[in-house]
CSV table of C-alpha atoms in Angstrom, one decimal:
chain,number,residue,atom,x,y,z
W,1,UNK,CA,17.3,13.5,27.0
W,2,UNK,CA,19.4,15.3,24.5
W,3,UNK,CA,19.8,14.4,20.6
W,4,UNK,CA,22.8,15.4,18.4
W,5,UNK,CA,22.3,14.9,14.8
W,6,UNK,CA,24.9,14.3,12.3
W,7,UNK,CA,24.5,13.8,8.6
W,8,UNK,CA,27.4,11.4,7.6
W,9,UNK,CA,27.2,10.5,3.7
W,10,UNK,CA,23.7,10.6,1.2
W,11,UNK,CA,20.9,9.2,3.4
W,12,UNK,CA,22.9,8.0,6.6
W,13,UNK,CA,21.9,10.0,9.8
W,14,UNK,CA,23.9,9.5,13.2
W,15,UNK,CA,22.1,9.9,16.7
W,16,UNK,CA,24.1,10.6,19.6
W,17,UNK,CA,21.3,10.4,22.6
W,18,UNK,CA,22.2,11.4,26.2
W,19,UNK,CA,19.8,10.0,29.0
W,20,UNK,CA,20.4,11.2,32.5
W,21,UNK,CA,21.9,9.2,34.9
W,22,UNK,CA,18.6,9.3,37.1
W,23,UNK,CA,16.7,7.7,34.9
W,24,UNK,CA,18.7,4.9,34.0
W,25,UNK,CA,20.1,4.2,37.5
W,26,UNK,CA,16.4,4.4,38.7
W,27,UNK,CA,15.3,1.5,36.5
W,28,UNK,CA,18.5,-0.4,37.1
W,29,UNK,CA,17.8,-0.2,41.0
W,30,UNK,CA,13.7,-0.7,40.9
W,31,UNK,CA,14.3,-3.7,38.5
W,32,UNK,CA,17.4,-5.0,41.2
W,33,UNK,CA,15.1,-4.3,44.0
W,34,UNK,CA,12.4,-6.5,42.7
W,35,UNK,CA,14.8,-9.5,41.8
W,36,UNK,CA,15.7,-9.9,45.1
W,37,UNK,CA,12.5,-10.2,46.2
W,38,UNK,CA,11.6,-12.8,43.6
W,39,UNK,CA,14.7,-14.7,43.7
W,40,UNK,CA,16.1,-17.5,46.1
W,41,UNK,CA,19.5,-17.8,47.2
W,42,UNK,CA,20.9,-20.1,49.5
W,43,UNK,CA,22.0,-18.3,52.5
W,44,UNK,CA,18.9,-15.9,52.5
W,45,UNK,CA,15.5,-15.7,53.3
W,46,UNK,CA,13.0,-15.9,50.0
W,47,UNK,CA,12.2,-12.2,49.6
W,48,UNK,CA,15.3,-11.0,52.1
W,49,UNK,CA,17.9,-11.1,49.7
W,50,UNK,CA,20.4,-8.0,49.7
W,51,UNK,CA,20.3,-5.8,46.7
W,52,UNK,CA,23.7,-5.8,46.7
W,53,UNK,CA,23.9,-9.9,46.4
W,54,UNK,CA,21.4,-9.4,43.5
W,55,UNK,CA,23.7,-6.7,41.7
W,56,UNK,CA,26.4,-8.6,42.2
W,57,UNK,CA,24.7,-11.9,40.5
W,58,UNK,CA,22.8,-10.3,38.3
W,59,UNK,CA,23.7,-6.7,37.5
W,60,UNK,CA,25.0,-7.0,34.0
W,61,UNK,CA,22.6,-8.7,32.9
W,62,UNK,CA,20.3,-6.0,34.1
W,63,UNK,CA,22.5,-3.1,32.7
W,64,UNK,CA,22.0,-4.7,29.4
W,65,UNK,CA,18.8,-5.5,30.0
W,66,UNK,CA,17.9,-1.6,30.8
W,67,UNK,CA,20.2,-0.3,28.1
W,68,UNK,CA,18.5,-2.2,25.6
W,69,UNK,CA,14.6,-0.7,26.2
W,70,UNK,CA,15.9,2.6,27.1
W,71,UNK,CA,17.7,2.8,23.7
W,72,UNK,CA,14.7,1.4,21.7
W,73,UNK,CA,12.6,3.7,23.6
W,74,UNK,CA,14.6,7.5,23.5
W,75,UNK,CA,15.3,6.1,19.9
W,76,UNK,CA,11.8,6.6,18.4
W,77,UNK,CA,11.1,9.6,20.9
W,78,UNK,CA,14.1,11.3,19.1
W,79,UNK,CA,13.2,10.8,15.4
W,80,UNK,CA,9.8,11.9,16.5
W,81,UNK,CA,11.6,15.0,17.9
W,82,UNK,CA,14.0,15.4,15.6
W,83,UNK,CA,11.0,14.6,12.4
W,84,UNK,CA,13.5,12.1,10.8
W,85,UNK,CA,11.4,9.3,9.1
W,86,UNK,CA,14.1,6.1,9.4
W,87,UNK,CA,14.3,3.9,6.4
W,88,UNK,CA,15.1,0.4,8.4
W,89,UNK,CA,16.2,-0.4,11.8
W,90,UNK,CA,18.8,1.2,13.6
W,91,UNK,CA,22.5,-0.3,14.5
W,92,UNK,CA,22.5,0.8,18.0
W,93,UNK,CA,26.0,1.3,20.4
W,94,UNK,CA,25.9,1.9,23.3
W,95,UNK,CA,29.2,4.0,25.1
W,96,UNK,CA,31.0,2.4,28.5
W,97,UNK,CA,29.4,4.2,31.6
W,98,UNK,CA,29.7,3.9,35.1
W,99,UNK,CA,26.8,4.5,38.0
W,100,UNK,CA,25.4,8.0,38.3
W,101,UNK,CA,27.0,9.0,35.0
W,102,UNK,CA,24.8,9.8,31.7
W,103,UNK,CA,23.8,7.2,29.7
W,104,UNK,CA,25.0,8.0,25.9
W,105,UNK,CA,24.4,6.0,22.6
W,106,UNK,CA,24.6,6.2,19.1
W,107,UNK,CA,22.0,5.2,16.4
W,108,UNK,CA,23.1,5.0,12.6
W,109,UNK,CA,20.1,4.7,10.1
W,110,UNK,CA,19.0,6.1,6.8
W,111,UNK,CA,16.7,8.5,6.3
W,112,UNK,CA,13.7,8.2,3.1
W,113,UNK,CA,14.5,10.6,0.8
W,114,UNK,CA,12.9,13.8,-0.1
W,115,UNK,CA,11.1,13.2,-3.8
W,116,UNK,CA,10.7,16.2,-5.6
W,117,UNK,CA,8.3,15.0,-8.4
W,118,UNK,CA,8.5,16.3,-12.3
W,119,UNK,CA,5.3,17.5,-13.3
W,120,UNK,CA,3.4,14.3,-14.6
W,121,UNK,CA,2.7,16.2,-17.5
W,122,UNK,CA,6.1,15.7,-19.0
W,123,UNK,CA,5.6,12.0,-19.0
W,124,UNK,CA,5.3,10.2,-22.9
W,125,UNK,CA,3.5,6.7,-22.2
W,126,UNK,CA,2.6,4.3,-24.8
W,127,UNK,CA,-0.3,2.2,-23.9
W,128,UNK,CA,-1.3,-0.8,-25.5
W,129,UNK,CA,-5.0,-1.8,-27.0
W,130,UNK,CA,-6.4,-4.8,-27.9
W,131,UNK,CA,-9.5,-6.8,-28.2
W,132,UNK,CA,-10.4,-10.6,-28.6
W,133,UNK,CA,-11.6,-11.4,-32.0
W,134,UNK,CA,-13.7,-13.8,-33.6
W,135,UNK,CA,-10.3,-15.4,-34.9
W,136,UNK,CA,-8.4,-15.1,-31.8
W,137,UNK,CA,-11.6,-17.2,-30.1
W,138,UNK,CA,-11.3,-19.8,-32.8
W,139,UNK,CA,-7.9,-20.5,-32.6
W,140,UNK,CA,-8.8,-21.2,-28.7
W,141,UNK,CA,-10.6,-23.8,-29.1
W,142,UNK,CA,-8.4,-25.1,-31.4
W,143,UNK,CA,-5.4,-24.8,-28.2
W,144,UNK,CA,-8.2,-26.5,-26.0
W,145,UNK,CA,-8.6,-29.4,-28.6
W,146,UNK,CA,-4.7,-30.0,-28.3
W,147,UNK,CA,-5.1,-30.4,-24.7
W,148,UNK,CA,-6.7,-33.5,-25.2
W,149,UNK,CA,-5.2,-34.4,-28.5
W,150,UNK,CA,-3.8,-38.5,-29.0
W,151,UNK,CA,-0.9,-39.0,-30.5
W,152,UNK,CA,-0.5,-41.6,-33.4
W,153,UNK,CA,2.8,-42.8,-34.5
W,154,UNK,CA,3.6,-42.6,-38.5
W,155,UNK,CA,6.0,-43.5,-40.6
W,156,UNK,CA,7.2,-40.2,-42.5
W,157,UNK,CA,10.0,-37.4,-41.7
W,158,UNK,CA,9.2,-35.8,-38.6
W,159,UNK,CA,8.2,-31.8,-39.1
W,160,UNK,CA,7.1,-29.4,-36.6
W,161,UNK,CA,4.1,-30.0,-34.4
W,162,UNK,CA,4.9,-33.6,-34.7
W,163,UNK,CA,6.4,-35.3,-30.9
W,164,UNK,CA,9.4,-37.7,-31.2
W,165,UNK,CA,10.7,-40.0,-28.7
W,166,UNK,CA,14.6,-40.3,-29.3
W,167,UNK,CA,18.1,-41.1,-27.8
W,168,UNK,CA,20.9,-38.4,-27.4
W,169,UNK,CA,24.4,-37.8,-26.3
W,170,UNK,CA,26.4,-34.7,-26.8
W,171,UNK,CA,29.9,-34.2,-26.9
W,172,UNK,CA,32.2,-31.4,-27.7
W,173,UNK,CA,35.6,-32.2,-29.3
W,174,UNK,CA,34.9,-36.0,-29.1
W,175,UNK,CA,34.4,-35.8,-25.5
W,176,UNK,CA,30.9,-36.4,-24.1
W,177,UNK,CA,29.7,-34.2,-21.6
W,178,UNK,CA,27.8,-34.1,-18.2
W,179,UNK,CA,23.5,-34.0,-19.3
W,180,UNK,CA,24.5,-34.1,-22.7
W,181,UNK,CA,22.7,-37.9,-23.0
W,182,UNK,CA,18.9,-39.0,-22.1
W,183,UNK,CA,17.3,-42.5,-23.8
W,184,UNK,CA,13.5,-42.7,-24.3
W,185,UNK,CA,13.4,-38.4,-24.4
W,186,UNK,CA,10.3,-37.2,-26.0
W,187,UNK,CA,9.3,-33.6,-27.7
W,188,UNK,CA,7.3,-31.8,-29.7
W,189,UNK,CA,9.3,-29.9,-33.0
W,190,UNK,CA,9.0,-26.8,-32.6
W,191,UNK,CA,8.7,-25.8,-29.0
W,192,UNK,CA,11.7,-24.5,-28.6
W,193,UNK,CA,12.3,-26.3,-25.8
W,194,UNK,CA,15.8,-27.4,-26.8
W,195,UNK,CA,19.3,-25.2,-27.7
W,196,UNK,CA,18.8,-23.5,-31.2
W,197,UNK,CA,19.4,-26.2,-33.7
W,198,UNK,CA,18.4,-29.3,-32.1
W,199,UNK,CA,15.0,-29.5,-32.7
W,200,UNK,CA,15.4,-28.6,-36.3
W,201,UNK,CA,18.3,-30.7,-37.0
W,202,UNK,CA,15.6,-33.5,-36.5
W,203,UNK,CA,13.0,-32.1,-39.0
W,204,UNK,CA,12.9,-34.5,-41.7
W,205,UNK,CA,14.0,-37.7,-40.2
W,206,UNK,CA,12.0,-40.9,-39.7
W,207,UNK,CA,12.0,-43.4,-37.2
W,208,UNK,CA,14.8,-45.7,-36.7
W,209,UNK,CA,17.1,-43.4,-38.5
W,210,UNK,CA,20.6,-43.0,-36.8
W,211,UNK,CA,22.7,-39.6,-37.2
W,212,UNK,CA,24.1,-36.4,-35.8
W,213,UNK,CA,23.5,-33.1,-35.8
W,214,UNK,CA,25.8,-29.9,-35.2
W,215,UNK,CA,24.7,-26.9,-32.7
W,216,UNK,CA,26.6,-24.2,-30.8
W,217,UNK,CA,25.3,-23.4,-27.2
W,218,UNK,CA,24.2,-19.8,-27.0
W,219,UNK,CA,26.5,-17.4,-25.2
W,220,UNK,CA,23.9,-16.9,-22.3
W,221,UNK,CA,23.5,-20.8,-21.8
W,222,UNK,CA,22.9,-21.6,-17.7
W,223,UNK,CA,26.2,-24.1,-17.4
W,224,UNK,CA,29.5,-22.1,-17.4
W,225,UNK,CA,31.2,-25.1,-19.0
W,226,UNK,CA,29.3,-24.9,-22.2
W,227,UNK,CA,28.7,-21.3,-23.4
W,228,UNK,CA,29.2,-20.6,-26.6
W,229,UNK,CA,30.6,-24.1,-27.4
W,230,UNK,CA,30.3,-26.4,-31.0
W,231,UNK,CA,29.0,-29.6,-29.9
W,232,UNK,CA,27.7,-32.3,-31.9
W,233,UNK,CA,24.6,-34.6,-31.0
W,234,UNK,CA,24.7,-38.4,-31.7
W,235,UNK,CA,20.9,-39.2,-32.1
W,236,UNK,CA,18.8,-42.4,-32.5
W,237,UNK,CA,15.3,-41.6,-33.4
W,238,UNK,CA,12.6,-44.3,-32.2
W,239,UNK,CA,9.1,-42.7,-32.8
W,240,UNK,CA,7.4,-39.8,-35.0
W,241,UNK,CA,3.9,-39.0,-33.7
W,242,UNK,CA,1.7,-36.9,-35.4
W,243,UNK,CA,-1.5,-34.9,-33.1
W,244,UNK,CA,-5.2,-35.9,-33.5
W,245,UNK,CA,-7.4,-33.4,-32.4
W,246,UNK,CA,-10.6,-34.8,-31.2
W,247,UNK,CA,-13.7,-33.4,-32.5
W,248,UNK,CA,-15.8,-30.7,-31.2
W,249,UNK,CA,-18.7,-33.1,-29.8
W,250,UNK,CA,-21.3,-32.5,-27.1
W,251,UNK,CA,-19.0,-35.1,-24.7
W,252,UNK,CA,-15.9,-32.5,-25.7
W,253,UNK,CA,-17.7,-29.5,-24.6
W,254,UNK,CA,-18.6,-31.1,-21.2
W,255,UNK,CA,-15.2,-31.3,-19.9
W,256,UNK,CA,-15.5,-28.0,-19.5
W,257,UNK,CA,-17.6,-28.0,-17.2
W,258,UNK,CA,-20.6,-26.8,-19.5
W,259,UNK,CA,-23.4,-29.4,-18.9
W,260,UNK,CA,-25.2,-28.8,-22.0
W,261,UNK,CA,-22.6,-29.9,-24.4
W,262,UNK,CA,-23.3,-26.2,-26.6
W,263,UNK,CA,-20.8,-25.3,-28.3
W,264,UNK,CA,-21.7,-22.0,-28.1
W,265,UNK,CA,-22.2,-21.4,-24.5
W,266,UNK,CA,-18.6,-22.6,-24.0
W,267,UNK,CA,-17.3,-20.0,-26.6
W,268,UNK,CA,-19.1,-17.6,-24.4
W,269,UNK,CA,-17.2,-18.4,-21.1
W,270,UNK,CA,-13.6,-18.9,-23.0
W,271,UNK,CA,-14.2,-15.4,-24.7
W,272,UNK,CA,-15.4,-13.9,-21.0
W,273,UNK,CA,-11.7,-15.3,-19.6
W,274,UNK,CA,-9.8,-14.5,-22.4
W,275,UNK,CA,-11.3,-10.9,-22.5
W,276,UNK,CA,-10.5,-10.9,-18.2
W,277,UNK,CA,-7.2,-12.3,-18.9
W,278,UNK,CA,-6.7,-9.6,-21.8
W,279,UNK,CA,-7.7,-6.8,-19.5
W,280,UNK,CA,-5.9,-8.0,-16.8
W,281,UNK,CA,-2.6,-7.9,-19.4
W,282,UNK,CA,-3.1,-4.7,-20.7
W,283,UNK,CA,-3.7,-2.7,-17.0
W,284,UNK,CA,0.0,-4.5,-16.3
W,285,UNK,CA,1.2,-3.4,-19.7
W,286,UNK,CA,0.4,0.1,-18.8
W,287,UNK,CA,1.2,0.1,-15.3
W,288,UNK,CA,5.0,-1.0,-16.1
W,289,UNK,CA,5.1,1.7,-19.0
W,290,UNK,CA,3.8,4.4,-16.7
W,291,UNK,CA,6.2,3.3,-13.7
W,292,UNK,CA,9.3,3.4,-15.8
W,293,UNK,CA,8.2,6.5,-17.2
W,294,UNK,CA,7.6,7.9,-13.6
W,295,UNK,CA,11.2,6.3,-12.5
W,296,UNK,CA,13.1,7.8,-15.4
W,297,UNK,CA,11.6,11.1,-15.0
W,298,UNK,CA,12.7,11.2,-11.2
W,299,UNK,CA,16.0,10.9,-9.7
W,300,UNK,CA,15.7,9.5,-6.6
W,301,UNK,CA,18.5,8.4,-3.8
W,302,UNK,CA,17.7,4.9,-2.8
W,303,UNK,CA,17.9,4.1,1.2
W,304,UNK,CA,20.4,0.7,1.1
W,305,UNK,CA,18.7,-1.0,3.7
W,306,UNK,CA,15.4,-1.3,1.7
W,307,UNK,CA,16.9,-2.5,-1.0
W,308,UNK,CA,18.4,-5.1,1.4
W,309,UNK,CA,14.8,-5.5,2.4
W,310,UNK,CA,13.7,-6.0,-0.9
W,311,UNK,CA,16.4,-8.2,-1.9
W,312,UNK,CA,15.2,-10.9,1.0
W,313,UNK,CA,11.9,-11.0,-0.3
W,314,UNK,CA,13.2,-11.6,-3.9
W,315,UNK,CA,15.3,-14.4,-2.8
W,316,UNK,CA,12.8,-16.1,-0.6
W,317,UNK,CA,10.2,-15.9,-3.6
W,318,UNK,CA,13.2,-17.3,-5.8
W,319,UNK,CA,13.2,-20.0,-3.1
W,320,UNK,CA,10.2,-20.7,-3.2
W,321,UNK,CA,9.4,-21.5,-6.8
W,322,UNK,CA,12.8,-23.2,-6.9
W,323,UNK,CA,11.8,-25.8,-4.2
W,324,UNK,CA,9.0,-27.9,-6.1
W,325,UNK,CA,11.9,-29.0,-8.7
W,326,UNK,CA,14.4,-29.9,-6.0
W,327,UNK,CA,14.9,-29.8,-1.5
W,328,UNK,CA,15.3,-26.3,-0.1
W,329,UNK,CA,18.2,-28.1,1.9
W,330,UNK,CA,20.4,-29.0,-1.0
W,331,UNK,CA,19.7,-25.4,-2.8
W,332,UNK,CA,22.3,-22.9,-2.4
W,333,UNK,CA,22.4,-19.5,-0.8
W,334,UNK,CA,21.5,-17.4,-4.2
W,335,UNK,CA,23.7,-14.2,-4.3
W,336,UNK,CA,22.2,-11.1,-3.0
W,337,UNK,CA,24.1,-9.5,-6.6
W,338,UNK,CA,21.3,-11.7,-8.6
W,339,UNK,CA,18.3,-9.4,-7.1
W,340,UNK,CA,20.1,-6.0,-6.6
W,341,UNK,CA,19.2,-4.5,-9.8
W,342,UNK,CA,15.4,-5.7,-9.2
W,343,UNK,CA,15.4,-4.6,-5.9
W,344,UNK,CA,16.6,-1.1,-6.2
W,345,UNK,CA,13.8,-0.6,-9.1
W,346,UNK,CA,11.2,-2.1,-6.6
W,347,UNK,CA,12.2,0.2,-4.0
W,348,UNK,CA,12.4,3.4,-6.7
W,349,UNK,CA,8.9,2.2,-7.9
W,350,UNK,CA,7.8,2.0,-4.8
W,351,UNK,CA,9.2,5.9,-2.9
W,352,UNK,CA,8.0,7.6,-6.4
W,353,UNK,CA,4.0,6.5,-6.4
W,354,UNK,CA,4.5,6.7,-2.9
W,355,UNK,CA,5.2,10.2,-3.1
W,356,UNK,CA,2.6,10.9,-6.1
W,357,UNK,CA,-0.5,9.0,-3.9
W,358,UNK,CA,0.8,11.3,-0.8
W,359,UNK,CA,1.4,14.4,-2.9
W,360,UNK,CA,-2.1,14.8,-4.4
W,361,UNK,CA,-3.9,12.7,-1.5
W,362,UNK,CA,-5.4,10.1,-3.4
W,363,UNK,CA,-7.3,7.5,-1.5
W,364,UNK,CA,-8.8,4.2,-1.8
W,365,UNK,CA,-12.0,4.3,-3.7
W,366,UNK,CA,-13.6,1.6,-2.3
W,367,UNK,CA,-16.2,0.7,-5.3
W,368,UNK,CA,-12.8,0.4,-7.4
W,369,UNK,CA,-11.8,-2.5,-4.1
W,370,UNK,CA,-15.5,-4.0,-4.7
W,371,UNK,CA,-15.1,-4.2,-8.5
W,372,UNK,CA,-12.0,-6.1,-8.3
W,373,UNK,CA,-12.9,-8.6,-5.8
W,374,UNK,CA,-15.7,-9.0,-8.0
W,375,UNK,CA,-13.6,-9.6,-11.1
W,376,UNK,CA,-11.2,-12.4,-9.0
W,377,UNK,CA,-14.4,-13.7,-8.2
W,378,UNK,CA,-16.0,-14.3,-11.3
W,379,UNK,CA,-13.5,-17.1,-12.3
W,380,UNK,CA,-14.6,-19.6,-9.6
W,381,UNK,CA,-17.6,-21.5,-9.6
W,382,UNK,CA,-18.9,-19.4,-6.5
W,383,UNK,CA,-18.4,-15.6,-6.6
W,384,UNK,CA,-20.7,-14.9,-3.9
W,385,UNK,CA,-18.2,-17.6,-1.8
W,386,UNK,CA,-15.2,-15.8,-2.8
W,387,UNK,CA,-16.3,-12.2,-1.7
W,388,UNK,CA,-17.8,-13.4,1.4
W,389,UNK,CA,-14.3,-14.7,1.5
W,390,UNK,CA,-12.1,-11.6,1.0
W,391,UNK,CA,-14.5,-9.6,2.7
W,392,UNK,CA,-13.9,-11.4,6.3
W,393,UNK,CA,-10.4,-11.8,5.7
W,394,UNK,CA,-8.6,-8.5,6.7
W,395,UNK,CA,-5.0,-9.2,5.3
W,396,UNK,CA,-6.8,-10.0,1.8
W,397,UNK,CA,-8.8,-6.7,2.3
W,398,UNK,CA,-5.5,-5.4,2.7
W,399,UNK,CA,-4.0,-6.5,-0.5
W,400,UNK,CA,-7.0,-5.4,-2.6
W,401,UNK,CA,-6.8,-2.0,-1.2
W,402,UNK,CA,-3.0,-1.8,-1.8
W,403,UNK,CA,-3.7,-3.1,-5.5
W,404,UNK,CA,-6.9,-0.7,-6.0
W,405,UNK,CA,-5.2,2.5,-5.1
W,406,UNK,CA,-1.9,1.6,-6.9
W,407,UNK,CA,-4.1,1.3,-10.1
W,408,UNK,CA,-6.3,4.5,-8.9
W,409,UNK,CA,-2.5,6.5,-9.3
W,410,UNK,CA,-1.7,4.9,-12.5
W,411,UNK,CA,-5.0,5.7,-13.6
W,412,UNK,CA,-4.3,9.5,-12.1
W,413,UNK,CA,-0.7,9.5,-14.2
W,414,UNK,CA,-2.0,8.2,-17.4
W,415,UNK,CA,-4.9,11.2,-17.5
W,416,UNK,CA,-2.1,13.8,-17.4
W,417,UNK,CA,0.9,12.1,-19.1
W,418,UNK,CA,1.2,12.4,-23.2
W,419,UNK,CA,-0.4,9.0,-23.9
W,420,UNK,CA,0.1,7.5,-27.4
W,421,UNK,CA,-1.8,4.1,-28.1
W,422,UNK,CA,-0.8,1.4,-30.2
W,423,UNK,CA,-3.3,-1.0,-31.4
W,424,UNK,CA,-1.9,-4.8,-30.5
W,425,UNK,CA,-3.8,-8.4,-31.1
W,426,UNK,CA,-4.4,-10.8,-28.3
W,427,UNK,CA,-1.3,-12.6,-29.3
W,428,UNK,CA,1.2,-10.2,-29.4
W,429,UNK,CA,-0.1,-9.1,-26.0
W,430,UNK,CA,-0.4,-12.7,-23.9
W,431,UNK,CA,2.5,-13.8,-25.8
W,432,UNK,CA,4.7,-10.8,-24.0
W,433,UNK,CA,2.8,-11.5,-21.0
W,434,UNK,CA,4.0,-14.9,-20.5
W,435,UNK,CA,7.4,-14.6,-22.1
């Protein structure tokens, strides 16, 4: 075998790959040879059949057959030989030949590129703090009482935190527009569910009460049609409900799950998942302050087809959250242009703490792997259950690994970067989280 390499433009490489003739024609003829043994023709004998019947039947299939495992095969005992490290499959030609001539193909691939990392010490991080308060706890409770809040009509002007049950239709320039009208629609003021405007344009309006109210659709709005656009709302308004919390009782408690009906014991476990939840908030806080430090600091080349890769498993996850509001079958093909961005940070993420793990040999510290099973665990009514669990599942093992030494490198990064903190409450943190 003999390799050429060629570097064409940034990460591309070119193989050109020369087998000899021998060794191609001698798989060609051992795998002809054995087909006409195996295979019945009328005219001939089972296991009598001339080779050159078989060739003549069969041979190009065969050829391409051959061709295909002998490229796959010289392919990876070139990079090997060559020490390129291929970022994706190959596209794979192969050139015309005839018998007892060499066998030559091409391979075009990119290559990973070579990061050179900045000295971590150069990197400014800011890192967030925060703990859960007595308040914070309190107003918790107060979230779980609205869970299972009633609601009681009344017969003042509706204000925020109340829910109102109306009928709508929009038009813009006198002409109603497609959604713009729903009967029976219900909401709560102020949570923001609706386009600026509409939700405050009912504030102080009892039930029964006819009117209209004036709102521009922000510039960013989803449908192309309405951007930007004055429209004005026509709106009947058939109920104003106030929230009753229920009281913090004994039975309350229970449906928590805490048999005793103590108060206290269930401030106990909310504080214990708020704090996980917290934790959890923060370490993600940090990690995607770090990473964007680390990305900025280092200019990287990114290979196309992993960002191609990476684009696929954006869309697919896309997919999937898009299918439980509507059939997979009617959604459209989303455009790869909606991921790219994404995608290229993913992979950029992905080749610089690569390179950091590799280039100060950091592996996975396996009570770091215990402790965070442990952690997942401790939110289900069985933790011994779930470690058994991940513990005799290998891909989940996997994961946890993959998770525990990406946090061991942040961890590594953030005690040599230039860390400032900056104290945060619960709020400001969770609220960021889920925004």
């Amino acid at each position: 075998m003999q390799v050429s390499v060629e570097a064409t433009q940034g990460l591309e490489r070119t193989l050109t790959i020369t087998v000899d003739a021998d060794v191609f024609d001698k798989e060609y003829d051992g795998r002809i040879r054995h087909l006409s043994k195996t295979q019945r023709v009328d005219g001939f004998r089972p296991g009598k059949v001339p080779a050159s019947v078989i060739a003549k039947r069969f041979g190009a299939a065969v050829e391409q057959e051959v061709a295909g495992e002998v490229m796959q095969r010289n392919f990876f005992e070139a990079v090997v030989a060559e020490k390129l490290n291929p970022a994706g499959a190959p596209q794979v030609a192969p050139q015309p030949r005839k018998k007892g001539e060499a066998f030559v193909f091409t391979a075009k691939f990119e290559v990973y590129p070579e990061v050179a990392l900045a000295p971590l010490e150069e990197l400014a991080v800011e890192k967030e703090t925060a703990e859960v308060t007595d308040a914070d706890l309190d107003k918790m409770i107060v979230t779980l009482r609205k869970q299972h809040a009633e609601w009681n009509a009344v017969e003042r002007e509706a204000g925020n935190d109340d829910q109102v049950t109306l009928d709508f239709e929009g038009s813009i320039d006198g002409e109603v527009f497609e959604g713009g009208k729903a009967e029976a629609f219900q909401i709560v003021l102020g949570s923001g569910r609706m386009i600026p405007g509409f939700e405050d344009g009912i504030i102080g309006h009892k039930a029964d009460e006819e009117f209209t109210i004036d709102v521009n659709f922000p510039e960013e709005y989803h449908a192309e049609n309405l951007k930007g656009k004055a429209a004005q709302f026509a709106i009947k308004l058939t109920k104003v409900e106030e929230q009753v919390l229920p009281e913090v009782t004994p039975e309350f408690v229970k449906k928590f799950g805490v048999e005793s009906g103590e108060l206290e014991t269930l401030k106990t476990d909310v504080k214990q998942n708020m704090a996980r939840e917290l934790d959890q908030a923060l370490k993600t806080a940090a990690k995607d302050k770090v990473l964007s430090a680390l990305v900025e600091a280092n200019e990287v080349e990114v290979p196309k087809a992993l960002v191609e890769g990476e684009v696929d498993v954006l869309r697919k996850q896309a997919v999937e959250r898009y299918s439980q509001q509507m059939d997979p079958k009617n959604m459209p093909e989303l455009p790869a242009e909606l991921f790219t961005e994404q995608a290229e940070k993913r992979v950029k993420v992905g080749l610089v703490l690569g390179e950091v793990i590799k280039a100060n040999e950091l592996k996975v510290d396996q009570d770091k792997v215990t402790a965070l099973i442990e952690s997942a665990a401790s939110a289900y009514e069985d933790p011994a259950e779930v470690v058994a669990y991940y513990k005799n599942n290998k891909e989940m093992m996997q994961n946890i690994e993959n998770v525990a030494l990406e946090e061991q490198a942040i961890d590594f990064i953030l005690e040599r970067a230039t860390v400032t903190e900056v104290n945060k409450s619960f709020d400001e943190v969770m609220n960021k989280t889920v925004a």
